[in-house]
Amino acid sequence: MALLEVNHLGVRFARRDGPPVTVVHDVSFALEAGGTLGIVGESGSGKSQTVMAMLGLLASNGRTFGQARLRGEDLLAMKPAALNRIRGDRIAMIFQDPMTSLNPFLTIERQMTEALQQHRRLTRREARTRAIEALERVRIPDAARRIGMYPHEFSGGMRQRVLIATALMMEPDVLIADEPTTALDVTVQAQIMALLREMNRERGTAILLITHDMGVVAELCDDVMVMYAGRAVEKARADALFARPQHPYTVGLLGALPRLDAPIGAPLRTIPGNPPLPGGAGMGCAFAPRCVHAFERCQREVPPLHADGARARACHLDAEILLQSTPGVGL
Ligand SMILES: Nc1ncnc2c1ncn2[C@@H]1O[C@H](COP(=O)(O)OP(=O)(O)O)[C@@H](O)[C@H]1O
Ligand SMILES: [Mg+2]
């Protein structure tokens, strides 16, 4: 049994000014214990709402369909109190903006020890010692003094480290990281990715990493799911996906990745056009308007996600034809 298994997950939002919109369609994936899965796609493709739905954190106008199981237990059928206990204990989360998870009015010590005392029955003293150790592990210098500071006294990168330290301390089964490095500069980004990798390799924490950046996926993930307009369009082992992407959108995302062998200053190739607005996709493949390979069938029929061995893709075009026409993608 997978540690985390999501089956046919859907998310629909009611709107005041129109019919409801479905922003996540029939998404399924599995994360094994100790595994690393990247969910990648452009902004608005439904990545965050997929995990919010799974954790019972959708906005009040949202409705969730399908199943999400943690060690076989259905998270979507749980009472809010039970789900609350799982979040922050067996599942830890870090977000793009660490300030959203930190209380500006409490010291770092209070925030870290409260989580521990709530979930782990430690005394304040024991909790403080553990929190300092965790801050040291994420290389916050002078942790015993800094633990008494407030979030605004830390830089963005340091705040993200505090959240990783908090997660480390709780020893969760799964860490969900939603664009954890998007707001950080490149050097700090690399440090945060190294900490996540360490947490996975040394502690066996499974990581679900959400990002719009294929480069970030390449640094950490064993498995990848590519999302476009609320649907999974390709799923594969990361090395296989980078070597031979089988969906035109994945090819586009990889083309938008800086290549190591590209001359310095060479422009990135980006995918022309924009994704459809929510509810704005026509009857065919949502990527068809931006796809250089699109043919007549793509305009009228949504391609189903078709599995072939360890891979899956949702595209009407033959994978071999796509491969022959895309030289030199990848890292
Ligand atoms: N409360 C809401 N009501 C209506 N639409 C929403 C709501 N929250 C998010 N959405 C829409 O859901 C879509 C998917 O969003 P999201 O999962 O956040 O994308 P991303 O892939 O960038 O994380 C977006 O089009 C967003 O505007
Ligand atoms: Mg998001």
Short mmCIF file of C-alpha atoms in Angstrom, two decimals, residues 48-191:
data_model
loop_
_atom_site.label_atom_id
_atom_site.label_comp_id
_atom_site.label_asym_id
_atom_site.label_seq_id
_atom_site.Cartn_x
_atom_site.Cartn_y
_atom_site.Cartn_z
CA SER A 48 -2.15 23.86 -4.90
CA GLN A 49 -5.87 23.12 -4.91
CA THR A 50 -5.07 19.43 -5.37
CA VAL A 51 -3.20 19.33 -2.06
CA MET A 52 -5.53 21.76 -0.31
CA ALA A 53 -8.46 19.49 -1.19
CA MET A 54 -6.58 16.45 0.04
CA LEU A 55 -5.94 18.13 3.39
CA GLY A 56 -9.43 19.53 3.87
CA LEU A 57 -8.20 23.11 3.41
CA LEU A 58 -10.26 24.28 0.43
CA ALA A 59 -11.96 27.67 0.54
CA SER A 60 -15.60 27.53 1.62
CA ASN A 61 -16.92 27.72 -1.96
CA GLY A 62 -14.94 24.60 -2.91
CA ARG A 63 -16.08 20.99 -3.11
CA THR A 64 -13.89 17.93 -3.27
CA PHE A 65 -14.57 14.67 -5.10
CA GLY A 66 -12.70 11.37 -5.02
CA GLN A 67 -10.42 9.82 -2.43
CA ALA A 68 -7.19 10.64 -0.64
CA ARG A 69 -5.78 7.96 1.66
CA LEU A 70 -2.91 8.16 4.10
CA ARG A 71 -1.86 4.62 5.01
CA GLY A 72 -5.27 3.49 3.84
CA GLU A 73 -7.25 5.98 5.93
CA ASP A 74 -9.53 8.23 3.88
CA LEU A 75 -8.58 11.82 4.67
CA LEU A 76 -11.65 13.20 2.89
CA ALA A 77 -14.02 11.22 5.09
CA MET A 78 -12.38 12.37 8.35
CA LYS A 79 -13.88 14.75 10.86
CA PRO A 80 -12.12 18.15 10.92
CA ALA A 81 -10.57 17.46 14.35
CA ALA A 82 -9.03 14.17 13.21
CA LEU A 83 -7.70 15.76 10.03
CA ASN A 84 -6.28 18.60 12.07
CA ARG A 85 -4.34 16.12 14.17
CA ILE A 86 -2.82 14.57 11.07
CA ARG A 87 -1.78 17.92 9.63
CA GLY A 88 1.27 19.16 11.45
CA ASP A 89 1.94 15.69 12.83
CA ARG A 90 2.07 12.96 10.18
CA ILE A 91 1.81 15.47 7.37
CA ALA A 92 3.85 18.68 7.53
CA MET A 93 3.45 21.54 5.08
CA ILE A 94 5.61 24.39 3.89
CA PHE A 95 4.48 27.10 1.50
CA GLN A 96 5.93 29.70 -0.84
CA ASP A 97 5.46 32.44 1.72
CA PRO A 98 6.57 31.19 5.13
CA MET A 99 4.81 34.16 6.76
CA THR A 100 1.46 32.53 6.03
CA SER A 101 2.38 29.71 8.42
CA LEU A 102 4.11 31.83 11.06
CA ASN A 103 2.35 34.01 13.57
CA PRO A 104 4.03 37.44 13.50
CA PHE A 105 3.17 38.05 17.16
CA LEU A 106 4.81 34.94 18.61
CA THR A 107 8.49 34.15 19.02
CA ILE A 108 9.96 31.32 16.99
CA GLU A 109 10.31 29.39 20.24
CA ARG A 110 6.61 29.65 21.07
CA GLN A 111 5.57 28.51 17.59
CA MET A 112 7.96 25.59 17.46
CA THR A 113 7.36 24.34 20.99
CA GLU A 114 3.59 24.68 20.76
CA ALA A 115 3.53 22.28 17.85
CA LEU A 116 5.66 19.83 19.78
CA GLN A 117 3.74 20.13 23.01
CA GLN A 118 0.45 19.72 21.18
CA HIS A 119 1.44 16.60 19.26
CA ARG A 120 4.23 15.05 21.33
CA ARG A 121 3.54 15.57 25.06
CA LEU A 122 6.85 17.14 25.95
CA THR A 123 7.55 19.65 28.70
CA ARG A 124 8.39 23.19 27.62
CA ARG A 125 12.03 22.65 28.46
CA GLU A 126 12.32 19.44 26.46
CA ALA A 127 10.48 21.05 23.59
CA ARG A 128 12.82 24.05 23.63
CA THR A 129 15.89 21.79 23.54
CA ARG A 130 14.47 19.88 20.58
CA ALA A 131 13.55 23.07 18.77
CA ILE A 132 17.07 24.46 19.16
CA GLU A 133 18.54 21.19 17.88
CA ALA A 134 16.25 21.34 14.86
CA LEU A 135 17.24 24.95 14.12
CA GLU A 136 20.88 23.92 14.31
CA ARG A 137 20.22 21.08 11.91
CA VAL A 138 18.91 23.51 9.32
CA ARG A 139 22.01 25.61 9.99
CA ILE A 140 20.52 28.63 11.67
CA PRO A 141 23.54 30.17 13.35
CA ASP A 142 23.31 31.01 17.04
CA ALA A 143 20.03 29.09 17.34
CA ALA A 144 19.79 29.29 21.15
CA ARG A 145 19.63 33.07 20.94
CA ARG A 146 17.67 33.39 17.72
CA ILE A 147 14.89 31.13 18.92
CA GLY A 148 13.72 34.04 21.06
CA MET A 149 13.21 36.29 18.02
CA TYR A 150 10.08 37.11 16.04
CA PRO A 151 9.48 36.06 12.41
CA HIS A 152 10.04 39.58 11.03
CA GLU A 153 13.58 39.52 12.42
CA PHE A 154 14.39 36.67 10.04
CA SER A 155 14.99 36.84 6.27
CA GLY A 156 12.67 34.94 3.90
CA GLY A 157 15.18 32.11 3.55
CA MET A 158 15.63 31.90 7.33
CA ARG A 159 11.87 31.77 7.85
CA GLN A 160 11.62 28.90 5.37
CA ARG A 161 14.35 27.15 7.37
CA VAL A 162 12.35 27.64 10.57
CA LEU A 163 9.42 25.87 8.93
CA ILE A 164 11.63 23.07 7.71
CA ALA A 165 13.10 22.78 11.21
CA THR A 166 9.57 22.58 12.63
CA ALA A 167 8.73 19.85 10.17
CA LEU A 168 11.99 17.99 10.95
CA MET A 169 11.22 18.08 14.64
CA MET A 170 7.81 16.50 14.13
CA GLU A 171 9.30 13.71 11.99
CA PRO A 172 6.27 13.55 9.70
CA ASP A 173 5.66 10.72 7.24
CA VAL A 174 5.10 13.24 4.47
CA LEU A 175 6.28 16.76 3.84
CA ILE A 176 4.22 18.76 1.38
CA ALA A 177 6.22 21.65 -0.02
CA ASP A 178 4.21 24.04 -2.19
CA GLU A 179 6.59 26.27 -4.20
CA PRO A 180 8.95 26.40 -1.19
CA THR A 181 11.70 28.29 -3.02
CA THR A 182 9.75 30.45 -5.46
CA ALA A 183 10.12 33.63 -3.36
CA LEU A 184 13.81 33.07 -2.60
CA ASP A 185 16.95 34.06 -4.46
CA VAL A 186 18.93 31.40 -6.27
CA THR A 187 21.58 30.72 -3.62
CA VAL A 188 19.04 30.39 -0.82
CA GLN A 189 16.89 28.26 -3.14
CA ALA A 190 19.74 25.78 -3.50
CA GLN A 191 20.23 25.62 0.27
#
